[in-house]
XYZ file of C-alpha atoms in Angstrom:
700
model
C -86.254 100.903 -5.289
C -83.522 98.584 -6.641
C -82.197 99.496 -10.102
C -83.649 97.601 -13.097
C -81.864 94.368 -14.012
C -80.557 95.888 -17.251
C -78.931 98.860 -15.502
C -75.355 98.365 -14.252
C -73.553 100.925 -12.107
C -69.857 101.213 -12.963
C -66.876 103.537 -12.705
C -65.054 104.507 -15.930
C -61.441 105.707 -16.019
C -59.651 107.865 -18.581
C -55.961 108.769 -18.222
C -55.493 112.269 -16.775
C -59.138 112.672 -15.751
C -61.248 111.883 -12.688
C -63.154 108.604 -12.984
C -66.839 108.882 -13.771
C -69.645 107.019 -12.051
C -72.124 105.934 -14.655
C -75.200 103.795 -15.144
C -74.950 101.558 -18.203
C -78.138 100.392 -19.884
C -77.364 96.911 -21.181
C -80.191 97.250 -23.731
C -78.397 100.098 -25.516
C -75.852 99.312 -28.239
C -72.286 99.305 -26.946
C -71.285 101.883 -29.545
C -73.895 104.300 -28.161
C -72.551 103.844 -24.622
C -68.958 104.478 -25.796
C -70.132 107.596 -27.667
C -71.840 108.881 -24.512
C -68.672 108.282 -22.461
C -66.494 110.056 -25.057
C -68.813 113.054 -25.173
C -68.597 113.344 -21.399
C -64.837 113.951 -21.774
C -65.231 115.962 -24.996
C -63.511 113.287 -27.094
C -64.303 113.068 -30.801
C -64.202 110.077 -33.134
C -65.829 107.763 -30.619
C -65.458 104.863 -33.081
C -61.712 104.897 -32.276
C -62.397 104.096 -28.614
C -63.456 101.027 -26.659
C -64.038 99.936 -23.060
C -61.766 97.564 -21.191
C -61.980 95.755 -17.861
C -59.606 97.741 -15.616
C -57.712 94.776 -14.171
C -54.638 92.730 -14.984
C -56.353 91.098 -17.986
C -57.317 94.365 -19.770
C -59.905 92.440 -21.791
C -62.045 94.475 -24.175
C -65.785 94.784 -23.602
C -67.718 93.506 -26.632
C -71.341 92.777 -27.419
C -70.617 89.111 -26.648
C -69.134 89.574 -23.178
C -70.825 92.791 -22.010
C -73.129 90.810 -19.746
C -70.067 89.984 -17.628
C -70.073 93.605 -16.406
C -71.356 93.672 -12.826
C -72.379 96.423 -10.463
C -69.288 98.072 -9.040
C -67.038 97.106 -11.969
C -64.249 99.480 -12.937
C -63.901 100.034 -16.683
C -61.329 101.939 -18.682
C -61.858 104.001 -21.836
C -59.053 103.181 -24.245
C -58.156 102.942 -27.912
C -60.242 100.493 -29.935
C -58.767 97.052 -30.641
C -58.205 98.062 -34.269
C -56.400 101.288 -33.353
C -54.251 99.471 -30.785
C -53.432 96.735 -33.300
C -52.401 99.311 -35.930
C -50.217 101.184 -33.440
C -48.461 98.035 -32.166
C -48.064 96.742 -35.731
C -46.086 99.912 -36.522
C -44.197 100.153 -33.224
C -42.787 96.597 -33.286
C -41.077 97.516 -36.562
C -39.281 100.468 -34.955
C -35.539 100.813 -35.557
C -35.065 101.693 -31.876
C -34.229 98.633 -29.785
C -35.870 100.116 -26.666
C -39.057 101.069 -28.531
C -39.237 97.647 -30.189
C -38.753 95.869 -26.872
C -41.467 97.897 -25.122
C -43.932 97.439 -27.992
C -43.347 93.660 -28.126
C -43.968 93.484 -24.382
C -47.270 95.350 -24.872
C -48.143 93.070 -27.783
C -47.515 89.937 -25.695
C -49.929 91.242 -23.030
C -52.578 92.482 -25.472
C -52.568 89.253 -27.511
C -54.316 87.354 -24.708
C -57.522 89.193 -25.672
C -59.273 87.508 -28.609
C -60.823 90.772 -29.839
C -57.424 92.436 -30.166
C -55.911 89.220 -31.535
C -58.440 89.120 -34.367
C -57.622 92.706 -35.375
C -53.852 92.163 -35.207
C -54.114 88.937 -37.217
C -56.235 90.774 -39.825
C -53.283 93.151 -40.268
C -51.160 90.097 -41.166
C -49.524 90.372 -37.755
C -48.676 86.647 -37.527
C -46.675 86.879 -40.748
C -44.829 89.917 -39.407
C -43.848 88.071 -36.223
C -42.692 84.989 -38.134
C -40.599 87.220 -40.432
C -39.040 88.835 -37.373
C -38.174 85.403 -36.027
C -36.888 84.123 -39.377
C -34.786 87.102 -40.420
C -35.368 90.138 -38.233
C -33.438 88.752 -35.293
C -30.395 88.296 -37.513
C -29.765 92.045 -37.248
C -29.329 91.646 -33.526
C -27.024 88.648 -33.587
C -23.995 90.930 -33.540
C -25.424 92.739 -30.529
C -26.172 89.530 -28.683
C -22.770 89.295 -27.000
C -22.917 92.800 -25.560
C -26.713 93.012 -25.092
C -27.598 89.417 -24.276
C -30.377 90.195 -21.720
C -32.009 92.631 -24.152
C -31.784 90.152 -27.021
C -33.291 87.398 -24.871
C -36.185 89.639 -23.804
C -36.792 90.773 -27.388
C -37.037 87.215 -28.665
C -38.969 86.057 -25.616
C -41.711 88.692 -26.034
C -41.879 87.994 -29.780
C -42.426 84.284 -29.217
C -44.835 84.921 -26.322
C -46.972 87.171 -28.535
C -46.905 84.510 -31.254
C -47.977 81.746 -28.854
C -50.799 83.876 -27.367
C -52.121 84.755 -30.838
C -51.998 81.154 -32.044
C -53.757 79.967 -28.883
C -57.000 81.557 -30.085
C -57.228 79.040 -32.947
C -57.816 81.716 -35.596
C -54.830 80.845 -37.811
C -53.996 77.345 -39.066
C -50.643 75.882 -38.053
C -50.152 74.574 -41.598
C -49.282 78.046 -42.890
C -45.731 78.273 -41.509
C -42.564 77.985 -43.547
C -39.675 75.588 -43.140
C -37.421 78.577 -42.374
C -39.590 79.470 -39.359
C -39.561 75.868 -38.110
C -35.771 75.696 -38.503
C -35.352 78.935 -36.542
C -37.566 77.738 -33.663
C -35.790 74.381 -33.663
C -32.426 76.136 -33.532
C -33.396 77.814 -30.245
C -34.148 74.366 -28.788
C -30.977 72.815 -30.169
C -28.665 75.473 -28.728
C -26.908 74.386 -25.552
C -27.169 77.817 -23.885
C -30.438 79.639 -24.516
C -32.546 82.083 -22.536
C -35.004 80.082 -20.385
C -38.075 82.018 -21.531
C -37.097 81.649 -25.201
C -36.486 77.919 -24.764
C -39.824 77.461 -23.000
C -41.792 79.287 -25.740
C -39.899 77.455 -28.488
C -40.701 74.048 -26.985
C -44.372 75.055 -26.625
C -44.470 76.107 -30.306
C -42.894 72.848 -31.477
C -45.354 70.803 -29.416
C -48.324 72.689 -30.898
C -46.943 72.305 -34.428
C -46.575 68.543 -34.067
C -49.988 68.042 -32.432
C -51.904 70.275 -34.860
C -50.426 69.297 -38.229
C -49.241 65.979 -39.625
C -47.239 67.854 -42.267
C -45.475 69.952 -39.618
C -44.771 66.783 -37.630
C -42.537 65.518 -40.446
C -40.768 68.881 -40.722
C -40.208 69.199 -36.974
C -39.033 65.569 -36.746
C -36.339 66.388 -39.318
C -35.060 69.339 -37.267
C -35.270 67.938 -33.714
C -33.633 64.766 -32.462
C -34.096 63.043 -29.136
C -30.411 63.575 -28.445
C -30.912 67.341 -28.700
C -33.864 67.256 -26.289
C -32.226 65.061 -23.624
C -29.974 67.833 -22.158
C -33.060 69.906 -21.300
C -34.212 67.081 -19.013
C -30.928 67.085 -17.122
C -31.414 70.594 -15.753
C -33.355 71.616 -12.652
C -36.099 73.757 -14.226
C -39.247 71.608 -14.010
C -41.136 73.788 -16.517
C -38.445 73.234 -19.152
C -38.445 69.512 -18.322
C -42.238 69.423 -18.678
C -42.206 71.152 -22.070
C -39.408 68.833 -23.233
C -41.309 65.665 -22.298
C -44.404 67.197 -23.934
C -42.494 67.566 -27.227
C -41.220 63.964 -26.975
C -44.783 62.778 -26.303
C -46.112 64.776 -29.264
C -43.492 63.286 -31.602
C -44.274 59.815 -30.221
C -48.043 60.289 -30.585
C -47.924 61.581 -34.166
C -45.254 59.200 -35.446
C -46.496 56.618 -37.993
C -46.969 53.187 -36.433
C -43.985 51.716 -38.264
C -41.686 54.411 -36.800
C -42.817 54.225 -33.163
C -40.801 51.090 -32.396
C -37.768 52.724 -34.027
C -38.304 55.845 -31.916
C -38.667 53.718 -28.773
C -35.346 52.053 -29.597
C -33.690 55.486 -29.886
C -35.209 56.564 -26.558
C -33.795 53.425 -24.949
C -30.365 54.058 -26.470
C -30.384 57.624 -25.135
C -31.395 56.268 -21.691
C -34.442 58.553 -21.550
C -36.070 56.437 -18.848
C -33.140 56.581 -16.444
C -32.649 60.314 -17.105
C -36.316 61.016 -16.282
C -36.085 58.791 -13.196
C -32.964 60.553 -11.884
C -33.702 64.154 -12.844
C -37.501 64.343 -12.619
C -39.136 61.567 -10.582
C -36.414 61.389 -7.924
C -35.701 65.113 -8.009
C -36.144 66.995 -4.696
C -38.646 69.261 -6.489
C -42.233 67.965 -6.040
C -43.858 66.901 -9.313
C -46.625 69.320 -10.316
C -49.846 68.325 -12.065
C -48.675 69.146 -15.580
C -45.469 67.159 -15.207
C -47.490 64.255 -13.748
C -49.763 64.424 -16.802
C -46.842 64.341 -19.233
C -45.256 61.395 -17.391
C -48.622 59.600 -17.531
C -48.837 60.256 -21.292
C -45.298 58.918 -21.815
C -46.172 55.843 -19.739
C -49.301 55.178 -21.832
C -47.506 55.688 -25.147
C -44.703 53.354 -24.037
C -47.108 50.576 -23.055
C -49.054 51.095 -26.287
C -46.007 49.761 -28.135
C -47.153 46.362 -26.851
C -50.431 46.596 -28.750
C -49.038 45.081 -31.938
C -47.906 41.892 -30.154
C -51.077 41.885 -28.051
C -53.221 41.801 -31.209
C -51.037 39.314 -33.137
C -52.287 35.730 -33.253
C -49.803 32.906 -33.183
C -49.451 30.970 -36.411
C -49.448 27.286 -35.396
C -47.506 26.487 -38.588
C -44.734 29.035 -37.906
C -41.693 27.040 -36.816
C -39.918 30.049 -35.244
C -42.925 30.711 -33.014
C -43.268 27.039 -32.138
C -39.588 27.000 -31.172
C -40.439 29.436 -28.350
C -42.808 26.842 -26.883
C -40.073 24.206 -27.259
C -37.754 26.570 -25.371
C -40.262 26.862 -22.505
C -40.379 23.056 -22.321
C -36.574 22.734 -22.468
C -35.974 25.224 -19.624
C -38.694 23.752 -17.404
C -37.744 20.086 -17.756
C -34.055 20.415 -18.669
C -34.460 18.390 -21.860
C -32.926 18.870 -25.291
C -34.937 18.588 -28.481
C -34.787 14.956 -29.483
C -33.684 14.126 -33.025
C -36.398 12.958 -35.395
C -35.130 9.367 -35.407
C -35.203 8.931 -31.621
C -38.121 6.671 -30.820
C -41.428 6.411 -32.607
C -43.478 9.447 -33.618
C -46.292 8.347 -31.326
C -43.923 8.079 -28.386
C -42.556 11.584 -28.973
C -46.069 12.996 -29.371
C -47.086 11.362 -26.111
C -44.040 12.822 -24.373
C -44.723 16.320 -25.715
C -48.398 16.105 -24.726
C -47.423 15.085 -21.194
C -44.995 17.993 -20.848
C -47.389 20.552 -22.314
C -49.997 19.414 -19.808
C -47.479 19.961 -17.026
C -46.796 23.431 -18.418
C -50.495 24.182 -17.968
C -51.592 24.721 -21.561
C -55.255 24.207 -22.434
C -54.439 22.439 -25.699
C -51.969 19.718 -24.697
C -51.496 18.447 -28.242
C -50.828 21.780 -29.953
C -50.317 24.584 -27.378
C -49.800 27.082 -30.201
C -53.615 27.190 -30.465
C -53.757 28.757 -26.966
C -52.075 31.887 -28.334
C -54.570 32.496 -31.143
C -56.833 34.370 -28.736
C -56.474 38.172 -29.027
C -55.882 39.910 -26.804
C -53.309 38.910 -25.477
C -51.997 37.045 -28.542
C -48.228 36.685 -28.828
C -47.638 39.101 -25.950
C -48.474 36.308 -23.483
C -45.865 34.028 -25.045
C -43.303 36.863 -24.954
C -43.942 37.293 -21.237
C -43.647 33.578 -20.528
C -40.328 33.345 -22.380
C -38.990 36.438 -20.563
C -39.962 34.906 -17.214
C -38.365 31.572 -18.109
C -35.089 33.171 -19.211
C -34.681 36.022 -16.704
C -36.266 34.417 -13.626
C -35.392 30.824 -14.415
C -35.381 29.480 -10.861
C -38.828 30.907 -10.100
C -40.149 29.627 -13.442
C -38.858 26.074 -12.915
C -40.133 26.039 -9.318
C -43.662 27.082 -10.329
C -43.885 24.579 -13.211
C -42.455 21.610 -11.309
C -44.333 22.429 -8.121
C -47.663 22.299 -9.914
C -46.853 19.462 -12.305
C -46.033 17.151 -9.383
C -49.403 17.623 -7.729
C -52.020 14.921 -8.093
C -54.733 16.470 -5.946
C -56.320 18.644 -8.699
C -54.954 21.743 -6.986
C -52.280 22.429 -9.599
C -52.124 25.995 -10.954
C -51.925 25.816 -14.804
C -48.939 28.027 -15.683
C -49.770 28.384 -19.393
C -53.435 29.245 -18.980
C -52.654 31.547 -16.024
C -49.972 33.427 -17.977
C -52.316 34.050 -20.911
C -55.161 35.312 -18.723
C -52.800 37.336 -16.538
C -51.248 39.067 -19.562
C -54.728 39.954 -20.775
C -55.610 41.314 -17.314
C -52.446 43.429 -17.084
C -53.187 44.921 -20.515
C -56.663 45.863 -19.278
C -55.301 47.389 -16.050
C -52.702 49.461 -17.939
C -55.161 50.170 -20.796
C -52.763 49.061 -23.490
C -53.934 50.352 -26.874
C -56.001 53.246 -25.516
C -55.099 56.885 -26.151
C -54.003 58.969 -23.138
C -56.724 60.862 -21.280
C -56.496 64.667 -21.407
C -56.934 65.117 -17.662
C -55.222 62.103 -16.117
C -52.102 62.387 -13.910
C -51.966 58.705 -12.933
C -48.379 57.739 -13.692
C -46.560 55.014 -11.743
C -42.930 55.746 -10.782
C -42.089 52.030 -10.662
C -42.563 51.687 -14.436
C -39.680 54.143 -14.946
C -37.258 51.998 -12.932
C -36.682 49.221 -15.508
C -36.215 49.049 -19.281
C -38.495 45.991 -19.443
C -40.998 47.180 -16.856
C -44.049 45.415 -18.336
C -42.262 42.064 -18.452
C -40.985 42.523 -14.888
C -44.503 43.525 -13.841
C -45.753 40.245 -15.319
C -43.029 38.209 -13.566
C -44.023 39.606 -10.172
C -47.729 39.072 -10.825
C -47.432 35.488 -12.111
C -45.640 34.554 -8.890
C -48.386 36.334 -6.950
C -51.006 34.345 -8.862
C -49.321 31.052 -7.990
C -49.064 32.075 -4.310
C -52.724 33.168 -4.167
C -53.800 29.928 -5.868
C -52.143 27.909 -3.111
C -53.575 30.136 -0.355
C -57.073 29.629 -1.771
C -56.477 25.878 -2.265
C -58.061 26.435 -5.646
C -58.932 23.890 -8.331
C -59.496 24.434 -12.045
C -63.149 25.258 -11.288
C -61.965 28.222 -9.183
C -59.827 29.735 -11.949
C -61.963 32.850 -12.541
C -62.358 33.407 -8.815
C -58.568 33.343 -8.355
C -58.112 35.818 -11.220
C -60.586 38.202 -9.548
C -58.637 38.071 -6.291
C -55.329 38.622 -8.117
C -56.767 41.628 -9.960
C -57.865 43.093 -6.640
C -54.429 42.493 -5.117
C -52.703 44.197 -8.057
C -55.085 47.160 -8.120
C -54.766 47.747 -4.384
C -50.964 47.619 -4.586
C -50.912 50.021 -7.562
C -53.131 52.466 -5.694
C -50.325 52.903 -3.151
C -48.041 54.179 -5.985
C -44.912 52.147 -5.128
C -41.662 53.835 -6.139
C -40.020 50.652 -7.402
C -40.885 47.152 -8.577
C -39.375 45.738 -5.374
C -41.657 47.973 -3.336
C -44.611 46.818 -5.440
C -43.623 43.201 -4.741
C -43.383 43.967 -1.031
C -46.845 45.542 -1.023
C -48.261 42.432 -2.679
C -46.694 40.268 0.030
C -48.828 42.141 2.555
C -51.966 41.562 0.483
C -52.414 37.824 0.975
C -55.743 36.139 0.278
C -56.523 36.217 4.011
C -55.821 39.961 4.102
C -58.033 40.538 1.051
C -60.879 38.726 2.821
C -60.379 40.937 5.879
C -60.387 44.090 3.742
C -63.514 42.968 1.927
C -65.232 42.241 5.223
C -64.225 45.608 6.618
C -65.447 47.429 3.520
C -68.651 45.458 3.555
C -69.186 46.533 7.145
C -68.443 50.121 6.200
C -70.738 50.174 3.206
C -73.496 47.817 4.364
C -76.890 49.248 3.578
C -79.453 47.701 5.889
C -82.860 47.459 4.254
C -85.100 47.123 7.294
C -87.637 49.889 7.687
C -86.335 51.248 11.026
C -82.814 51.584 9.592
C -84.044 53.261 6.411
C -86.160 55.677 8.430
C -83.161 56.471 10.635
C -81.024 57.154 7.542
C -83.664 59.496 6.132
C -83.798 61.342 9.433
C -80.006 61.721 9.649
C -79.389 62.718 6.006
C -80.505 66.385 6.293
C -78.225 66.860 9.313
C -75.246 65.391 7.424
C -76.007 67.500 4.342
C -76.077 70.652 6.461
C -72.720 69.653 7.954
C -71.231 69.190 4.445
C -72.711 72.511 3.355
C -71.071 74.343 6.260
C -67.747 72.678 5.506
C -67.962 73.764 1.853
C -68.768 77.355 2.815
C -65.884 77.396 5.296
C -63.551 76.258 2.520
C -64.829 79.072 0.294
C -64.176 81.551 3.103
C -60.613 80.216 3.433
C -60.123 80.793 -0.289
C -58.321 78.865 -3.024
C -55.499 79.627 -5.448
C -56.288 78.581 -9.038
C -53.916 78.193 -11.962
C -54.922 80.050 -15.115
C -55.423 77.518 -17.922
C -55.139 78.324 -21.621
C -55.575 76.069 -24.639
C -51.897 75.145 -24.194
C -52.837 73.754 -20.759
C -49.758 75.184 -19.040
C -49.764 78.653 -17.468
C -47.549 80.155 -14.808
C -50.209 82.671 -13.754
C -52.500 82.334 -10.764
C -55.646 83.911 -9.372
C -57.122 83.680 -5.895
C -60.745 83.721 -4.801
C -62.406 83.645 -1.377
C -65.849 84.212 0.085
C -66.489 87.010 2.555
C -67.330 85.948 6.147
C -70.944 87.129 5.706
C -71.292 84.913 2.606
C -72.414 87.852 0.449
C -69.389 88.700 -1.727
C -66.688 86.782 -3.613
C -63.311 88.549 -3.527
C -60.852 87.620 -6.291
C -57.734 88.844 -8.038
C -54.617 87.845 -9.976
C -51.394 86.739 -8.282
C -47.850 86.685 -9.601
C -47.053 83.416 -7.818
C -48.756 80.728 -5.784
C -49.295 82.008 -2.200
C -47.943 80.190 0.853
C -51.044 80.833 2.964
C -54.355 82.683 2.871
C -54.575 85.883 0.851
C -56.254 88.759 2.775
C -59.535 90.148 1.443
C -57.988 93.620 1.156
C -55.417 92.494 -1.405
C -58.117 91.040 -3.714
C -59.381 94.058 -5.627
C -62.190 92.465 -7.635
C -65.572 91.629 -6.125
C -68.569 89.617 -7.242
C -71.795 89.863 -5.215
C -73.285 86.435 -4.603
C -76.688 87.911 -5.396
C -75.513 88.441 -9.001
C -74.758 84.726 -9.532
C -77.565 83.136 -11.525
C -76.270 79.572 -11.880
C -73.152 77.399 -11.747
C -72.374 75.638 -15.044
C -69.747 72.887 -15.233
C -68.339 70.334 -17.655
C -69.472 70.292 -21.272
C -72.287 72.780 -20.550
C -69.728 75.436 -19.625
C -68.807 77.578 -22.692
C -65.353 78.386 -21.235
C -64.285 74.743 -21.002
C -62.516 73.519 -24.129
C -61.376 70.180 -22.736
C -63.751 67.235 -22.861
C -63.125 65.848 -19.425
C -65.165 66.811 -16.411
C -63.572 68.696 -13.519
C -62.707 66.012 -11.009
C -60.247 67.690 -8.720
C -61.381 68.198 -5.160
C -60.826 71.939 -5.070
C -63.179 72.458 -8.023
C -65.820 70.232 -6.420
C -65.492 72.266 -3.219
C -66.234 75.452 -5.157
C -69.062 74.123 -7.306
C -70.672 72.649 -4.183
C -70.120 75.837 -2.191
C -71.537 78.082 -4.909
C -74.580 75.833 -5.310
C -75.048 75.935 -1.518
C -74.939 79.745 -1.614
C -77.599 79.727 -4.334
C -79.763 77.341 -2.326
C -79.323 74.584 -4.890
C -78.427 70.924 -4.511
C -74.757 69.983 -4.189
C -74.352 67.303 -6.859
C -70.613 66.590 -7.076
C -69.149 63.115 -6.642
C -67.159 64.537 -3.741
C -70.388 65.433 -1.910
C -71.797 61.962 -2.525
C -68.605 60.424 -1.170
C -68.675 62.638 1.928
C -72.343 61.865 2.461
C -71.719 58.111 2.253
C -68.744 58.281 4.632
C -70.333 60.533 7.250
C -73.711 58.819 7.073
C -72.090 55.403 7.485
C -70.097 56.616 10.513
C -73.133 58.224 12.127
C -75.249 55.111 11.558
C -72.585 52.911 13.162
C -72.373 55.158 16.199
C -76.119 55.190 16.686
C -76.429 51.438 16.194
C -73.432 50.572 18.355
C -75.584 49.316 21.220
C -77.525 47.052 18.823
C -74.491 45.003 17.763
C -75.343 41.310 17.294
C -79.035 42.083 17.836
C -81.363 41.057 15.016
C -83.241 44.095 13.753
C -86.669 43.041 12.444
C -87.683 43.891 8.902
C -90.938 45.372 10.218
C -91.999 46.683 13.626
C -93.778 44.138 15.889
C -97.576 44.161 15.564
C -99.549 46.338 17.957
C -101.587 44.092 20.292
C -105.370 44.232 20.216
C -107.081 46.502 22.644
C -108.197 44.772 25.860
C -111.928 44.070 26.299
C -111.996 46.622 29.119
C -109.670 48.903 31.007
C -110.890 47.892 34.471
C -107.582 46.674 35.770
C -105.215 47.966 38.373
C -101.670 47.229 39.489
C -101.308 46.151 43.066
C -98.078 47.699 44.351
C -98.147 45.424 47.401
């Protein structure tokens, strides 16, 4: 007879004693179970004890998480969270350097558990740690020269414990003093600082800025961009990542009126070129977290354009109108005529003619064209930049189209306005960065005026595509759709420079776009005739079984996962793989990312597949704090594989994509012999039965 569902068989350890095999009744109070365990070893005061998971996490068993205990789990009897918190609270105040160091190391490890963290915080432990940082470390400054490694470890474990405790969200960030902020900032501002201390200090500053507007102002007073720049010029990618994260946090929380000022400082300090040289073009591959921070910086930089994008042109503003006069002067090599030269009507007629050649919608007063938001004044800024910095190309485009009389002229003004609006949509100007996106483009870090240069390349593309399509004004929207597709396809290839982007666009002519569309249409064509639909239905189960086997094989190969905390970044890993008989999941913690497969024997923890009730993902999952859904392939592989093991439907987007691809390929192979043969919508009618069956076939 199998044991009841509420009975769990476990082993329980106690230092200096043989482990006990025990059946735990999950219906009994946890305190009663702990009392029973203590009595088995003749231990009194059972309220001073607790049970822990006997693995690298050492998490306490509570009434909330006790259902995580599975058959075969190994537990450890240990001091209660309160007792441990009291002991560590006393030990970290020891006068012995060695004792203090060991206790802070234990505190840093224990603080990952929320149950312990709550008890330690209740003892005013956060205040004690901040006091140690503010003043306690002063006692060891004299020892720093002769005991530098020890001092670095002491401070590192103190800050690690602080970060782990704050990660639980129990204590508000608004409670910290200016003295504490100054001390943390001083560790970042020092030229030579222990790597671990610097990393924790940067993480603390980032959290302060992101979680409190008041702390943002205090941190901004202590940290300057110039003090952060040197940390980007090293080779430690983690330090570089934390540094860019702090810059992003300061950028994100800065008042709108200060963001342009901050951007000017970043330009003066050559942040872009430093990131390009030391991060993007570094021999070290960019990891996901660095890619995310670069994406955030890219978004925040482009968001500086939002103000101009949402500013309408004032047709009465002479300074703004002078920009339009400048566009006319550069294009037609004319100087502004004095007011007394010719009649007013003659000058108006001349201006109207030139503004028509420039491709404005309103030939009389082109300022009206820039009252549409978006793109507002940003379009005019782009046009002026193009005219001044790419003058030959600008003049060629304007004159080339103004000399045409066959209605095939490409209106430069109207095109520039619509193109600017399109580029803002593509780059999502004005939108906040996504929490899970890593989609940064290296080419935007290669130029100080990357958006303007991006526009200059794309406006020349638009003119080229217009000619290739032999378009007229009626085809304007159609041309813009093709140009958007050309730009998006080129961006997907992630060019490393603007020149490479331009080269990719050269290969995406209108003819090539038509070929790609045709090819994709052939790949994705969904025939609606009954025989084809019936064939698809017949093939689908075979394809789904093939995908299922592939998912299970991937689970058997195993995957290394990065441990994620509320800070997002963690240097810890764990590995999980499915046993060959598909009955057990083997998993365990790793110190570093493995180079190949991890053997089953080295993964100490096991989870029987039979114990898995369901797979919960996204917002339904209580462990997920981030809003975004899990989109990475390796997670889809595992959610699909686990659902396959449970006999449930595989619902990920990755499965749908695989199904579409494989089904399309299989259909093409099976229909290969029917190429260019019309497949009827319905089968041919069955002929009527003959009046009699008295007929024979004469073989002679």
